[in-house]
Structures are given as structure tokens and as C-alpha cells.
Amino acid sequence: MEITRLQPAGLVVSPAFSHVAVVPPGATTIYVGGQNGVDDTGAVVSADVAEQSVRAVENVGIALAAAGASLADVVQWTVLIAADADLRAAYGAVAPRLAGPGAPPLVTAAVVAGLGVPGALIEVSAIAAVGPA
């Protein structure tokens, strides 16, 4: 199964994200709800946004694995980062892990006033797709 990711002429070309993804018929779509930089007890792993970011992506990876997928299968990421966090540090810590093989996935990012988990500085969710087993 191949997901087609497009960077159409007339839109900015970025190595960090694509604009369009086409998932072929027969693929299974997997939705991962927002994951924070918390451990398996729900405790925030650090006050450092880079450490939280790495753990949040690791948590997405754990969730995807439970559904038979991996980070390489992600079609779209949504990233919410607290307004008082260092966006560059967060992105720098996880950017290499957000992209799979070929063109990069779609990415939506927003700076928000706060997140639902006290102490959390970042929350990521993902949509992935895998071919028939």
C-alpha cells in the first residue's frame, strides 16, 4: 500500500510537510488521540518541552503499535504547543521522527493558551493508514 503525498505547484514546498495525502482504497485508517509527554502513570516526564515532545511522539508510537502500525504510517500530525513553550526546541526534538519515508506527512500545528494536562507543554495526535494484513 502506498500513500501518495503531494506538494502541488502553487503552494509552498517544505521538507517538513506535504499539503495533500491520498490513501488508497482498502487501507485501514488509525486515529490516535492527543498524547502528552507523560509516562505510563500519567505523570509529566519533565518541565522541558523537548523532553515532553520526544515522549509525546513515543506515546503515539506505542498507540500505533497496538493497532499494527508505526510512525512511518502516519498520514497527518496535529501538534498543539503551549504559548509559553519554546516552539523551536519542541520541533527540533521531534522533527526527524515526524517524517517517514518519501514525502513528509501533513502537519497541522497551533500555539494554544493551555492544555488539559497540568504541566503539559505539547500534545500530538496522528492519523495513520496501513494496507490490508
XYZ file of C-alpha atoms in Angstrom:
133
model
C 0.000 0.000 0.000
C 1.339 3.400 -0.904
C 0.087 6.698 0.433
C 0.545 9.465 -2.114
C 1.705 12.730 -0.546
C 1.567 15.807 -2.740
C 3.212 19.201 -2.715
C 1.268 20.835 -5.582
C 2.644 23.656 -7.697
C 1.298 26.956 -6.453
C 1.773 26.007 -2.771
C 4.896 26.410 -0.681
C 7.283 23.440 -0.891
C 8.602 22.386 2.500
C 10.771 19.483 3.591
C 8.715 19.417 6.811
C 5.217 18.808 5.447
C 3.074 17.972 2.436
C -0.281 19.561 1.588
C -2.309 16.585 0.386
C -2.350 12.869 1.156
C -4.258 10.259 -0.812
C -4.875 6.969 0.987
C -5.759 4.114 -1.366
C -8.983 2.134 -1.088
C -8.820 -0.828 1.245
C -6.454 0.838 3.709
C -7.228 0.775 7.417
C -7.245 4.226 8.981
C -5.970 4.553 12.542
C -6.713 7.605 14.670
C -4.526 8.370 17.698
C -5.950 10.867 20.170
C -3.854 13.594 21.753
C -0.745 12.332 23.515
C 1.214 14.404 26.003
C 4.749 13.981 27.301
C 3.656 11.746 30.165
C 4.828 8.370 31.413
C 2.639 5.292 31.810
C 1.336 6.597 35.141
C 0.208 9.881 33.578
C 2.969 11.958 35.180
C 4.543 14.676 33.036
C 8.084 13.459 32.284
C 9.854 16.811 32.563
C 9.354 20.562 32.625
C 11.479 20.655 29.444
C 9.420 20.955 26.248
C 11.945 18.991 24.187
C 11.774 16.025 26.582
C 7.982 16.226 26.675
C 7.899 16.357 22.875
C 10.017 13.241 22.477
C 7.851 11.338 24.960
C 4.612 12.515 23.320
C 5.787 11.127 19.957
C 6.958 7.928 21.669
C 3.465 7.618 23.155
C 1.951 7.957 19.675
C 4.313 5.193 18.551
C 3.109 2.937 21.375
C -0.522 3.604 20.461
C 0.134 2.937 16.779
C 1.964 -0.311 17.539
C -1.094 -1.528 19.449
C -3.045 -1.096 16.197
C -0.405 -2.734 13.996
C 1.130 0.498 12.670
C 4.239 2.624 13.188
C 5.301 6.254 12.987
C 6.211 5.641 9.324
C 2.498 5.023 8.624
C 1.384 8.464 9.832
C -0.504 10.440 7.205
C -1.195 13.536 9.319
C 0.083 15.012 12.565
C -1.657 17.603 14.714
C 0.643 19.395 17.147
C -0.582 21.698 19.905
C 2.050 23.585 21.857
C 1.543 25.810 24.873
C 2.098 29.505 24.227
C 4.776 29.732 26.922
C 6.812 26.816 25.493
C 9.795 27.083 23.159
C 8.432 26.034 19.753
C 11.897 25.641 18.207
C 13.078 23.350 21.000
C 9.939 21.220 20.734
C 10.062 20.926 16.964
C 13.817 20.383 16.901
C 13.456 17.454 19.281
C 10.863 15.604 17.207
C 11.107 16.793 13.597
C 13.265 13.865 12.444
C 10.727 11.392 13.904
C 7.628 13.006 12.341
C 8.627 12.247 8.767
C 8.520 8.768 7.305
C 9.953 7.553 4.014
C 9.326 9.661 0.921
C 7.443 12.942 1.028
C 6.672 14.196 4.534
C 3.247 13.758 6.164
C 0.693 16.511 6.577
C 1.206 18.644 9.691
C -1.180 20.997 11.455
C 0.309 22.980 14.334
C -1.155 25.526 16.712
C 0.049 27.545 19.663
C -2.553 27.333 22.413
C -3.172 29.061 25.740
C -3.027 25.784 27.639
C -3.534 22.034 27.518
C -5.782 19.735 29.542
C -2.958 18.006 31.434
C -1.433 20.257 34.127
C 2.227 20.898 33.299
C 1.921 19.636 29.724
C 3.564 21.851 27.106
C 2.760 19.806 23.998
C 0.073 17.471 22.710
C 0.254 15.496 19.478
C -2.297 13.392 17.672
C -1.962 11.403 14.481
C -3.872 9.768 11.688
C -2.174 6.740 10.132
C -3.066 4.262 7.429
C -1.954 0.704 6.807
C -2.652 -1.743 3.997
C -4.569 -4.970 4.309
C -2.885 -7.582 6.508
